[in-house]
Amino acid sequence: KAVRVAQDVAKASNWGNPYSLVDHTIRHAADFGLKSNDVAGYAKASNQFISNASAGLKQGSTRYDSFAGTGKNAGKTYFFDTKTSTYGIKNADGTTATAYKPKGGDPVKAQNYWNNKKKNGG
């Protein structure tokens, strides 16, 4: 049943891989103030983060940073919000892959995590 729910939510919410959605919800929902079983809430929060970061960058906001993945991550776009220490990935097809606060959202550790991802192309 959980897989069917995840598949339905993924399809309705522009999430890339329904199987990863369950795992990512369990691991990252708390980063958005959600319960670890709130698949729909986590998908919505992740999509909102990707959308806000994309819009912010288009508007020239210095709050967000992004880079295009390289190598095996080519086609993916990576985003980081320096104000909230939130990180997210958009797949090549435009669907959401994930969003979370690396290193528990610690600003310095999350920034270092981001810098390392950026240096290595994803």
Short mmCIF file of C-alpha atoms in Angstrom, two decimals:
data_model
loop_
_atom_site.label_atom_id
_atom_site.label_comp_id
_atom_site.label_asym_id
_atom_site.label_seq_id
_atom_site.Cartn_x
_atom_site.Cartn_y
_atom_site.Cartn_z
CA LYS A 1 0.00 0.00 0.00
CA ALA A 2 2.79 2.45 0.89
CA VAL A 3 4.37 1.97 -2.54
CA ARG A 4 1.05 2.65 -4.29
CA VAL A 5 0.57 5.82 -2.23
CA ALA A 6 4.13 6.91 -3.06
CA GLN A 7 3.56 6.21 -6.77
CA ASP A 8 0.35 8.27 -6.74
CA VAL A 9 1.97 11.12 -4.83
CA ALA A 10 5.05 11.07 -7.05
CA LYS A 11 2.94 11.26 -10.19
CA ALA A 12 0.75 14.05 -8.80
CA SER A 13 3.63 16.06 -7.37
CA ASN A 14 6.32 16.00 -10.06
CA TRP A 15 8.58 13.70 -8.00
CA GLY A 16 11.03 11.68 -10.07
CA ASN A 17 11.37 8.26 -8.46
CA PRO A 18 8.44 7.02 -6.33
CA TYR A 19 10.66 4.46 -4.59
CA SER A 20 13.08 7.15 -3.43
CA LEU A 21 10.17 9.30 -2.26
CA VAL A 22 9.39 6.98 0.67
CA ASP A 23 13.04 6.76 1.73
CA HIS A 24 13.59 10.51 1.39
CA THR A 25 10.41 11.27 3.33
CA ILE A 26 11.53 9.07 6.22
CA ARG A 27 14.99 10.64 6.25
CA HIS A 28 14.23 14.28 5.44
CA ALA A 29 10.62 15.23 6.27
CA ALA A 30 11.66 16.52 9.70
CA ASP A 31 13.86 19.12 7.94
CA PHE A 32 10.60 20.74 6.82
CA GLY A 33 8.75 20.29 10.13
CA LEU A 34 6.85 17.26 8.84
CA LYS A 35 6.28 13.75 10.18
CA SER A 36 8.41 10.95 8.72
CA ASN A 37 5.36 9.36 7.05
CA ASP A 38 4.01 12.54 5.39
CA VAL A 39 4.90 11.56 1.83
CA ALA A 40 2.63 14.15 0.20
CA GLY A 41 3.80 16.92 2.52
CA TYR A 42 7.46 16.15 1.93
CA ALA A 43 7.00 15.97 -1.86
CA LYS A 44 5.21 19.33 -1.76
CA ALA A 45 7.88 20.95 0.44
CA SER A 46 10.68 19.63 -1.80
CA ASN A 47 8.99 20.87 -4.96
CA GLN A 48 8.38 24.24 -3.33
CA PHE A 49 12.05 24.51 -2.42
CA ILE A 50 13.15 23.72 -6.00
CA SER A 51 10.60 26.18 -7.37
CA ASN A 52 11.61 28.96 -4.96
CA ALA A 53 15.31 28.43 -5.65
CA SER A 54 14.75 28.47 -9.43
CA ALA A 55 12.65 31.63 -9.23
CA GLY A 56 15.07 33.30 -6.85
CA LEU A 57 18.01 32.64 -9.14
CA LYS A 58 16.11 33.97 -12.15
CA GLN A 59 15.41 37.14 -10.17
CA GLY A 60 19.09 37.51 -9.30
CA SER A 61 18.79 36.62 -5.62
CA THR A 62 22.12 36.02 -3.91
CA ARG A 63 20.34 33.84 -1.34
CA TYR A 64 20.42 30.86 -3.72
CA ASP A 65 23.21 29.09 -5.54
CA SER A 66 23.04 26.36 -8.17
CA PHE A 67 25.14 24.34 -10.54
CA ALA A 68 24.63 21.80 -13.30
CA GLY A 69 25.76 18.29 -12.48
CA THR A 70 28.65 16.73 -14.35
CA GLY A 71 29.69 13.17 -15.15
CA LYS A 72 27.11 10.66 -13.92
CA ASN A 73 25.10 13.59 -12.57
CA ALA A 74 24.94 15.42 -15.91
CA GLY A 75 21.50 16.87 -16.56
CA LYS A 76 20.67 17.31 -12.89
CA THR A 77 20.52 20.77 -11.34
CA TYR A 78 21.64 21.30 -7.76
CA PHE A 79 20.33 24.10 -5.54
CA PHE A 80 21.32 25.55 -2.18
CA ASP A 81 19.61 28.18 -0.02
CA THR A 82 22.23 29.96 2.07
CA LYS A 83 19.61 31.41 4.43
CA THR A 84 18.00 28.11 5.45
CA SER A 85 20.92 25.74 4.59
CA THR A 86 18.56 23.71 2.40
CA TYR A 87 19.85 21.63 -0.50
CA GLY A 88 17.88 20.14 -3.38
CA ILE A 89 18.26 18.35 -6.69
CA LYS A 90 16.13 18.58 -9.83
CA ASN A 91 16.37 15.71 -12.33
CA ALA A 92 17.13 16.23 -16.00
CA ASP A 93 13.44 15.69 -16.85
CA GLY A 94 12.41 18.51 -14.50
CA THR A 95 11.12 16.29 -11.71
CA THR A 96 12.28 16.65 -8.12
CA ALA A 97 14.91 14.22 -6.82
CA THR A 98 15.29 15.43 -3.21
CA ALA A 99 15.52 18.33 -0.80
CA TYR A 100 16.92 18.39 2.72
CA LYS A 101 19.11 20.26 5.19
CA PRO A 102 22.54 18.62 5.09
CA LYS A 103 24.40 18.14 8.35
CA GLY A 104 21.24 18.91 10.33
CA GLY A 105 21.04 22.36 8.80
CA ASP A 106 24.17 23.58 10.60
CA PRO A 107 25.04 26.66 8.48
CA VAL A 108 28.81 26.12 8.34
CA LYS A 109 28.68 22.34 7.83
CA ALA A 110 25.87 22.62 5.26
CA GLN A 111 27.83 25.26 3.33
CA ASN A 112 30.89 22.98 3.33
CA TYR A 113 28.68 20.10 2.11
CA TRP A 114 27.40 22.33 -0.70
CA ASN A 115 30.90 23.51 -1.62
CA ASN A 116 32.09 19.89 -1.86
CA LYS A 117 29.11 18.86 -4.02
CA LYS A 118 29.68 21.84 -6.29
CA LYS A 119 33.41 21.11 -6.61
CA ASN A 120 32.69 17.47 -7.55
CA GLY A 121 29.78 18.12 -9.92
CA GLY A 122 27.17 16.50 -7.71
#
